[in-house]
Coordinates of C-alpha atoms and ligand atoms in Angstrom, one line a residue:
M11 CA 0.0 0.0 0.0
P12 CA 1.6 3.3 -1.1
I13 CA 2.6 5.7 1.6
K14 CA 1.5 9.3 1.0
A15 CA 2.9 12.4 2.6
I16 CA 0.2 14.9 3.5
P17 CA 1.0 18.5 3.1
L18 CA -0.7 21.4 4.9
P19 CA -3.5 22.5 2.5
D20 CA -4.3 26.0 1.6
I21 CA -5.9 27.5 4.7
G22 CA -6.0 31.1 3.6
N23 CA -3.5 33.9 3.8
F24 CA -1.5 32.8 6.8
K25 CA 2.2 32.4 7.4
D26 CA 4.3 30.6 10.0
L27 CA 1.4 29.3 12.0
P28 CA 2.4 27.5 15.2
V29 CA 1.4 23.9 15.7
I30 CA -0.4 23.8 19.1
E31 CA -1.6 20.2 19.1
V32 CA -0.7 17.0 17.3
L33 CA -3.8 14.9 17.4
V34 CA -2.5 11.7 15.9
A35 CA 0.4 9.3 16.4
A36 CA 2.1 6.7 14.2
G37 CA -0.2 3.6 14.0
D38 CA -3.5 5.5 14.4
T39 CA -6.2 4.8 12.0
V40 CA -8.0 7.9 11.0
E41 CA -11.3 8.7 9.2
A42 CA -11.4 11.1 6.3
E43 CA -11.8 14.6 7.8
Q44 CA -10.5 13.5 11.2
S45 CA -8.3 16.2 12.7
L46 CA -4.6 15.7 12.4
I47 CA -3.1 18.8 13.9
T48 CA -4.3 22.1 15.4
L49 CA -2.8 25.4 14.3
E50 CA -3.2 28.8 15.9
S51 CA -3.3 32.2 14.3
D52 CA -3.7 35.5 16.1
K53 CA -7.4 35.2 15.9
A54 CA -8.4 31.6 15.8
T55 CA -7.4 28.0 16.2
M56 CA -8.1 25.5 13.5
E57 CA -7.9 21.8 13.1
I58 CA -6.5 20.4 9.9
P59 CA -8.3 17.3 8.8
A60 CA -7.0 14.1 7.1
P61 CA -7.9 14.2 3.4
F62 CA -8.9 10.6 3.4
A63 CA -9.2 7.6 5.6
G64 CA -6.1 5.6 6.3
T65 CA -3.3 4.8 8.8
I66 CA -0.8 7.2 10.1
Q67 CA 2.7 5.9 9.4
K68 CA 4.7 8.8 10.6
V69 CA 4.0 12.2 12.2
L70 CA 6.2 14.9 10.7
L71 CA 5.4 17.8 13.0
K72 CA 5.6 18.4 16.7
V73 CA 4.0 21.0 19.0
G74 CA 5.8 24.3 18.6
D75 CA 6.8 23.9 15.0
T76 CA 5.6 26.6 12.6
V77 CA 4.1 25.7 9.3
N78 CA 3.1 27.1 6.0
V79 CA 1.0 25.9 3.2
G80 CA 2.5 22.8 1.6
D81 CA 4.6 21.7 4.6
L82 CA 4.2 18.0 5.2
M83 CA 2.2 17.0 8.3
V84 CA 2.1 13.2 8.3
E85 CA 2.7 10.2 6.2
M86 CA -0.2 7.8 5.8
T87 CA -1.4 4.9 3.9
T88 CA -4.9 4.9 2.5
T89 CA -7.6 2.3 2.7
S90 CA -10.0 4.3 0.6
A91 CA -10.2 3.8 -3.1
A92 CA -11.6 7.2 -3.5
A93 CA -8.5 8.7 -2.0
T94 CA -6.3 7.2 -4.7
P95 CA -5.1 10.2 -6.7
A96 CA -4.9 10.5 -10.4
P97 CA -1.4 9.7 -11.5
K98 CA -0.6 13.0 -13.0
A99 CA -2.3 15.1 -10.3
P100 CA 0.6 17.4 -9.2
D101 CA 0.8 19.1 -12.5
T102 CA -2.8 19.1 -13.5
A103 CA -4.6 19.2 -10.2
P104 CA -8.0 20.8 -10.4
A105 CA -8.9 23.3 -7.8
A106 CA -11.2 21.1 -5.7
K107 CA -11.0 18.4 -3.1
A108 CA -8.6 16.3 -5.1
P109 CA -5.6 18.5 -5.0
E110 CA -4.7 17.7 -1.4
V111 CA -4.7 14.1 -2.2
A112 CA -2.9 14.6 -5.4
A113 CA -0.4 16.7 -3.5
A114 CA 0.1 13.8 -1.1
A115 CA 0.8 11.4 -3.8
S116 CA 3.4 13.6 -5.3
A117 CA 5.0 15.1 -2.3
P118 CA 8.7 14.5 -1.8
A119 CA 9.8 12.1 0.9
P120 CA 9.5 13.9 4.2
S121 CA 12.5 14.7 6.3
P122 CA 12.6 16.0 9.8
A123 CA 13.1 19.4 8.5
A124 CA 10.0 19.2 6.4
T125 CA 8.0 21.4 8.7
S126 CA 9.9 24.5 7.7
M127 CA 10.5 23.5 4.1
P128 CA 8.0 24.7 1.6
T129 CA 6.6 21.9 -0.5
P130 CA 7.1 22.6 -4.1
A131 CA 4.3 22.7 -6.6
P132 CA 1.2 20.8 -5.3
V133 CA -0.3 23.5 -3.2
T134 CA -4.0 24.0 -3.5
P135 CA -5.0 27.4 -4.7
A136 CA -6.6 29.7 -2.2
T137 CA -10.0 29.3 -3.6
A138 CA -9.9 25.6 -3.0
A139 CA -9.7 25.9 0.8
P140 CA -13.1 24.8 2.1
V141 CA -12.3 21.1 2.7
T142 CA -9.3 22.0 4.8
L143 CA -11.6 23.8 7.3
A144 CA -14.4 21.3 7.3
T145 CA -13.9 20.7 11.0
A146 CA -12.2 23.8 12.0
A147 CA -13.5 27.2 13.2
P148 CA -13.9 29.9 10.6
M149 CA -10.7 31.8 10.4
T150 CA -12.4 35.1 10.5
A151 CA -14.3 34.6 13.7
P152 CA -12.4 34.6 17.0
I153 CA -12.9 31.0 18.2
N154 CA -13.9 32.2 21.7
A155 CA -16.7 34.5 20.6
P156 CA -19.4 35.0 21.4
T157 CA -20.1 33.1 24.6
L158 CA -16.8 32.3 26.1
G159 CA -14.9 35.5 26.5
A160 CA -12.1 36.7 24.4
S161 CA -9.4 35.6 26.8
V162 CA -10.1 31.9 26.6
H163 CA -7.6 30.0 24.4
A164 CA -8.4 26.4 23.6
S165 CA -8.3 24.4 20.5
P166 CA -11.5 23.0 19.0
S167 CA -10.6 19.5 20.1
V168 CA -10.1 20.6 23.6
R169 CA -13.4 22.6 23.5
A170 CA -15.2 19.5 22.1
F171 CA -13.6 17.4 24.8
A172 CA -14.7 19.9 27.5
R173 CA -18.2 20.1 26.0
S174 CA -18.6 16.3 26.1
L175 CA -17.9 16.5 29.8
G176 CA -20.2 19.5 30.4
V177 CA -17.2 21.7 31.3
D178 CA -17.4 25.4 30.5
V179 CA -13.9 26.2 29.2
S180 CA -14.3 29.8 30.3
K181 CA -14.1 28.6 33.9
L182 CA -10.7 26.9 33.3
G183 CA -7.2 28.2 33.8
G184 CA -4.9 27.2 30.9
T185 CA -1.4 25.7 31.7
G186 CA -0.3 25.7 28.1
P187 CA 1.8 28.3 26.3
K188 CA 0.1 31.7 26.4
N189 CA -2.3 30.3 29.1
R190 CA -3.8 28.0 26.4
I191 CA -6.2 25.4 27.9
Q192 CA -5.0 21.9 27.4
K193 CA -6.9 18.6 27.6
S194 CA -5.1 18.0 30.8
D195 CA -6.6 21.2 32.3
V196 CA -10.1 19.9 31.5
T197 CA -9.4 16.5 33.1
A198 CA -7.9 18.2 36.2
F199 CA -11.0 20.4 36.5
V200 CA -13.3 17.4 36.3
K201 CA -11.2 15.5 38.9
Q202 CA -11.3 18.4 41.2
A203 CA -15.1 18.8 40.8
L204 CA -15.7 15.2 41.5
S205 CA -13.6 15.1 44.6
A206 CA -15.0 18.5 46.0
P207 CA -17.5 18.2 48.8
Q208 CA -21.1 18.3 47.5
S209 CA -23.3 21.3 48.3
S210 CA -26.4 20.6 50.3
A211 CA -28.5 21.5 47.2
P212 CA -29.9 18.4 45.3
A213 CA -27.8 17.1 42.5
A214 CA -30.5 17.2 39.9
T215 CA -30.7 21.0 39.9
G216 CA -28.2 22.1 42.4
G217 CA -24.9 21.1 40.8
S218 CA -24.2 24.6 39.7
I219 CA -25.6 26.3 42.8
P220 CA -22.9 27.9 44.8
P221 CA -22.8 26.8 48.5
L222 CA -23.4 29.4 51.2
P223 CA -20.2 30.7 52.8
N224 CA -18.9 28.7 55.7
I225 CA -18.3 31.3 58.4
D226 CA -16.9 30.8 61.9
F227 CA -19.5 32.8 63.8
S228 CA -17.6 32.5 67.1
Q229 CA -15.4 35.3 65.8
F230 CA -18.4 37.6 66.4
G231 CA -19.6 36.3 69.8
A232 CA -20.6 33.2 71.8
I233 CA -22.3 30.4 69.9
E234 CA -23.8 27.0 70.5
T235 CA -24.0 24.2 67.9
V236 CA -27.2 22.1 68.1
P237 CA -27.5 19.2 65.7
L238 CA -30.6 19.1 63.5
S239 CA -33.1 16.3 64.3
R240 CA -33.4 13.4 61.8
I241 CA -36.8 14.7 60.7
Q242 CA -35.4 18.2 60.2
K243 CA -32.6 16.9 58.1
R244 CA -35.0 14.8 56.0
S245 CA -37.6 17.5 55.6
G246 CA -35.0 20.1 54.9
K247 CA -33.6 18.1 52.1
H248 CA -37.1 17.5 50.7
L249 CA -38.0 21.2 51.0
S250 CA -34.9 22.3 49.2
T251 CA -35.6 19.8 46.4
C252 CA -39.1 21.1 46.0
W253 CA -38.1 24.7 46.2
L254 CA -35.4 24.2 43.6
N255 CA -37.4 22.0 41.2
I256 CA -40.8 23.6 41.2
P257 CA -41.4 27.1 39.8
H258 CA -43.6 28.5 42.5
V259 CA -46.4 31.1 42.4
T260 CA -48.4 32.0 45.5
Q261 CA -51.9 33.3 45.1
F262 CA -53.3 35.1 48.2
D263 CA -56.9 35.6 49.2
E264 CA -59.0 36.5 52.2
T265 CA -62.2 34.7 52.8
D266 CA -65.1 35.7 55.0
I267 CA -65.6 32.8 57.5
T268 CA -68.1 34.6 59.8
D269 CA -70.9 32.2 59.0
L270 CA -68.6 29.2 59.1
E271 CA -67.4 30.2 62.5
A272 CA -70.9 30.6 63.8
F273 CA -71.7 27.1 62.5
R274 CA -68.6 25.7 64.1
Q275 CA -69.5 27.3 67.4
S276 CA -73.0 25.8 67.1
L277 CA -71.5 22.3 66.7
K278 CA -69.1 22.7 69.6
A279 CA -71.3 21.0 72.2
R280 CA -71.8 18.0 69.9
A281 CA -68.1 17.9 69.1
D282 CA -67.2 18.0 72.8
K283 CA -69.6 15.2 73.4
A284 CA -68.0 13.1 70.6
G285 CA -64.6 13.9 72.0
V286 CA -63.3 15.7 68.9
K287 CA -61.8 19.1 68.4
L288 CA -63.7 20.9 65.6
T289 CA -61.2 23.5 64.4
P290 CA -61.6 25.6 61.2
L291 CA -59.1 23.3 59.6
V292 CA -61.6 20.5 59.4
F293 CA -64.0 22.7 57.3
I294 CA -61.0 23.8 55.2
L295 CA -60.2 20.2 54.5
K296 CA -63.7 19.6 53.3
A297 CA -63.8 22.7 51.1
V298 CA -60.3 21.9 49.6
A299 CA -61.6 18.4 48.7
R300 CA -64.4 19.9 46.8
A301 CA -62.1 22.3 45.0
L302 CA -59.8 19.4 44.1
A303 CA -62.8 17.6 42.6
D304 CA -63.8 20.7 40.6
F305 CA -60.2 21.5 39.5
P306 CA -58.6 18.1 38.6
R307 CA -55.2 19.7 37.6
F308 CA -54.6 20.5 41.3
N309 CA -55.1 16.8 42.2
A310 CA -52.2 15.7 40.0
A311 CA -48.5 15.1 39.6
L312 CA -46.1 15.5 36.7
D313 CA -44.5 12.3 35.6
A314 CA -40.7 11.9 36.0
H315 CA -40.0 13.4 32.6
G316 CA -42.3 16.3 33.1
E317 CA -44.2 15.5 29.9
N318 CA -47.4 14.0 31.3
L319 CA -49.8 15.0 34.1
I320 CA -51.0 12.1 36.2
L321 CA -54.5 13.0 37.4
K322 CA -55.5 11.3 40.6
K323 CA -59.0 10.0 41.1
Y324 CA -58.8 9.9 44.9
I325 CA -58.6 12.8 47.3
H326 CA -56.0 12.3 50.1
I327 CA -54.8 15.5 51.7
G328 CA -51.6 15.9 53.7
V329 CA -51.7 18.2 56.8
A330 CA -48.5 19.7 58.0
V331 CA -48.0 19.1 61.7
D332 CA -45.5 20.9 63.9
T333 CA -43.8 18.4 66.2
P334 CA -40.9 18.9 68.7
N335 CA -38.7 17.0 66.3
G336 CA -39.7 19.0 63.2
L337 CA -42.3 19.2 60.5
V338 CA -44.2 16.0 59.3
V339 CA -47.1 15.7 56.9
P340 CA -49.5 12.9 57.7
V341 CA -52.2 12.2 55.1
V342 CA -56.0 12.2 55.7
R343 CA -57.5 9.8 53.2
D344 CA -60.6 10.1 51.1
V345 CA -61.5 13.5 52.5
D346 CA -64.3 13.9 50.0
Q347 CA -66.1 10.9 51.4
K348 CA -66.0 11.8 55.1
G349 CA -68.0 14.0 57.3
I350 CA -66.4 16.7 59.5
F351 CA -66.7 14.7 62.7
T352 CA -64.8 11.7 61.1
L353 CA -62.3 14.1 59.7
A354 CA -61.8 15.8 63.0
T355 CA -61.3 12.4 64.7
E356 CA -58.7 11.3 62.1
L357 CA -56.9 14.6 62.1
G358 CA -56.7 14.6 65.9
A359 CA -55.4 11.0 66.0
L360 CA -52.8 11.8 63.3
S361 CA -51.6 14.9 65.1
V362 CA -51.2 13.0 68.4
R363 CA -49.3 10.2 66.6
A364 CA -47.2 12.8 64.8
R365 CA -46.2 14.6 68.1
D366 CA -45.5 11.2 69.7
G367 CA -43.2 10.3 66.8
K368 CA -45.5 7.3 66.0
L369 CA -46.4 7.9 62.4
T370 CA -45.8 5.1 60.0
P371 CA -44.5 5.6 56.5
E372 CA -48.0 4.7 55.3
D373 CA -49.5 7.5 57.4
M374 CA -47.3 9.9 55.4
S375 CA -47.7 8.6 51.9
G376 CA -50.2 9.0 49.1
G377 CA -51.0 12.7 49.6
C378 CA -52.5 14.6 46.6
F379 CA -52.4 18.1 48.0
S380 CA -51.2 19.6 51.3
I381 CA -52.5 22.1 53.8
S382 CA -50.2 24.0 56.2
S383 CA -52.2 25.8 58.8
L384 CA -50.5 28.3 61.1
G385 CA -54.0 29.6 62.1
G386 CA -53.6 28.3 65.7
I387 CA -50.4 30.3 66.1
G388 CA -50.8 33.6 64.3
G389 CA -49.5 35.7 61.4
T390 CA -51.2 37.3 58.5
Q391 CA -49.8 35.5 55.5
F392 CA -46.9 33.2 54.5
T393 CA -45.9 31.4 51.3
P394 CA -45.9 27.6 51.7
I395 CA -43.6 25.4 49.6
V396 CA -45.3 22.9 47.3
N397 CA -44.8 19.4 48.7
G398 CA -43.7 17.9 45.4
P399 CA -44.5 15.8 43.5
E400 CA -47.8 17.3 44.5
V401 CA -48.6 20.5 42.5
A402 CA -50.2 22.8 45.0
I403 CA -50.4 23.6 48.7
L404 CA -52.7 25.8 50.8
G405 CA -51.3 28.0 53.5
V406 CA -53.8 29.1 56.2
S407 CA -53.1 32.0 58.6
R408 CA -55.0 33.2 61.6
S409 CA -58.5 34.6 61.0
Q410 CA -59.2 38.2 62.2
M411 CA -62.2 40.3 62.7
R412 CA -62.0 43.1 60.1
P413 CA -64.2 46.0 59.0
V414 CA -65.5 45.0 55.6
W415 CA -67.4 47.3 53.2
D416 CA -70.8 45.8 52.3
G417 CA -71.9 48.6 49.9
N418 CA -73.4 50.8 52.6
G419 CA -71.0 50.7 55.4
F420 CA -68.3 48.8 57.2
I421 CA -69.4 45.7 59.0
P422 CA -67.3 43.4 61.2
R423 CA -66.5 40.1 59.5
L424 CA -64.2 37.3 60.4
M425 CA -61.6 37.1 57.6
L426 CA -59.4 34.1 57.0
P427 CA -56.1 34.6 55.0
L428 CA -55.3 31.9 52.4
A429 CA -52.2 31.5 50.4
L430 CA -52.2 29.0 47.5
S431 CA -48.7 28.1 46.2
Y432 CA -48.7 26.1 43.0
D433 CA -46.4 24.6 40.4
H434 CA -46.5 27.0 37.5
R435 CA -45.5 24.3 35.1
V436 CA -48.9 22.6 35.7
I437 CA -51.2 25.4 36.8
D438 CA -51.4 28.8 35.2
G439 CA -52.2 32.0 37.0
A440 CA -55.9 32.2 36.0
E441 CA -56.5 28.7 37.2
G442 CA -54.8 29.4 40.5
A443 CA -57.0 32.4 41.0
R444 CA -60.1 30.4 40.1
F445 CA -59.2 27.7 42.5
V446 CA -58.8 30.1 45.4
T447 CA -61.9 32.0 44.5
A448 CA -64.0 28.7 44.4
L449 CA -62.4 27.6 47.7
S450 CA -63.1 31.0 49.3
R451 CA -66.8 30.8 48.1
S452 CA -67.3 27.4 49.8
L453 CA -65.7 28.6 53.0
S454 CA -67.8 31.7 53.0
D455 CA -71.0 29.8 52.4
L456 CA -70.8 26.1 53.3
R457 CA -74.0 25.5 51.3
E458 CA -71.8 25.6 48.2
L459 CA -70.4 22.3 49.2
I460 CA -73.7 20.6 48.5
V461 CA -74.4 22.4 45.3
Ligands
CAO510 N1 -57.8 31.2 62.6 C1 -58.1 31.4 63.9 N2 -58.0 30.4 64.8 C2 -57.6 29.2 64.4 C3 -57.2 28.9 63.1 C4 -57.3 30.0 62.2 N3 -57.1 29.8 60.9 N4 -56.9 27.7 63.0 C5 -56.9 27.2 64.3 N5 -57.4 28.1 65.1 C6 -57.6 27.9 66.5 C7 -58.3 26.6 66.8 O1 -59.7 26.8 66.6 C8 -57.9 26.4 68.2 O2 -58.6 27.2 69.0 P1 -59.6 26.6 70.1 O3 -58.8 25.6 70.9 O4 -60.1 27.7 70.9 O5 -60.7 25.9 69.3 C9 -56.5 26.8 68.2 O6 -56.3 27.8 67.1 C10 -55.4 25.8 68.0 O7 -55.7 25.0 66.9 P2 -54.7 23.8 66.6 O8 -53.6 24.3 65.9 O9 -54.5 22.9 67.8 O10 -55.6 22.9 65.6 P3 -55.7 22.9 64.0 O11 -56.7 21.9 63.7 O12 -56.0 24.3 63.5 O13 -54.3 22.5 63.5 C11 -52.4 21.1 63.3 C12 -53.9 21.2 63.7 C13 -51.9 19.8 63.6 C14 -52.3 21.5 61.8 C15 -51.6 22.2 64.1 O14 -51.7 21.9 65.4 C16 -50.2 22.4 63.6 O15 -49.3 21.6 63.9 N6 -50.0 23.5 62.9 C17 -48.7 23.8 62.5 C18 -48.5 23.4 61.0 C19 -47.1 23.9 60.6 O16 -46.1 23.9 61.3 N7 -47.1 24.4 59.3 C20 -46.0 25.0 58.8 C21 -45.4 24.2 57.7 S1 -44.2 25.0 56.8 O17 -43.0 25.1 57.9

């Protein structure tokens, strides 16, 4: 099989370009158009491709050499019939793809000095250049522009290598000549990233989130370090995951629960007799169940790929319970099918088990929607975090007697603040407002629940 010397093809009006990378070695098999060397001009780096498929026999350049059009780069044998040049190519070479091959066939036997020796005749005319840049960056455009910043120097192959590993070369320091980024800089960066301590943010979305600064607070005054409880660590991780993954919107409202409260008070004796605590939350559970039935997208979850919505045909509602060890969310099942005394009994039992640390995993699974009520404590509003993969959560604050304009004058009404946070990928703003409005209507007039 004939050995061909491959000269540097016409790459435009450049002289004495330094070789910054030699991408092949003797014995390598290369495809046509596979890069052989990388050159660098003032403005760009470019890879020079093999004119045909074959095997490298000898590399005639080394990093640091300077080259000009026609200088020999490598010797190679070809396996491709298409690459076989016409016998008289050097003298009659047409100005197209063939010339480089023809040049190879007729090039003189290379010598170590070949890199600085202009090759005689078989140089492709300037107009025949395109093939030489098939895999290289356009010479006229700075290779770093527009996204990477003008100061980044890296060859296309190093950039491709970095890209394949998800590394942004603009974040690297180069150890090569003129601070050029080498392949070894990319691997060193990846090694360091892998061995660095993980931030507390979840891997799925938090890889690029910078950690909070680690400060020694004792320099400012006395401190005490208290370990987080097991529940706090787990719920903290879950809350971070939800916060980072779910685009939240919170819709606020205030609903008039004056009549609800009167009804609740009227049931108090019966509730006491039954041994249950009938708080506003029980009525809210019932009204939310109705709203979930009327707005099925709120009773749903996105599938793992975020491409389908899984609509649930059951209504299980989680209720956030504050315990000495942290926040837990036991689930009240089939809320739509139960009366308020049953719901009050179940909620009471779940709260006791939660505070005693006796909830089972089953008690805390299967929720469709969550309610976080701080009404027993106080506050006017807060923005709850969606308990993913659920798509919405209702925050309830403490009701207050307020003067409300009824068209003729101000009248005292008991107003309950509501805050609905939802996953904006699933629920749009209008739907969020409709859900809250419907919920508010039911709470203001419980007869709505039987309509
Ligand atoms: N407005 C005014 N008063 C309210 C109210 C509201 N929205 N909600 C409850 N109350 C009253 C109750 O009626 C009760 O008063 P009475 O004893 O006079 O009837 C009192 O506040 C205490 O209620 P409660 O908190 O014991 O009962 P609940 O059914 O409202 O709540 C539970 C039960 C388990 C949800 C609650 O005890 C709890 O743990 N809340 C905290 C939840 C939490 O931490 N959420 C934050 C999550 S995000 O970090």
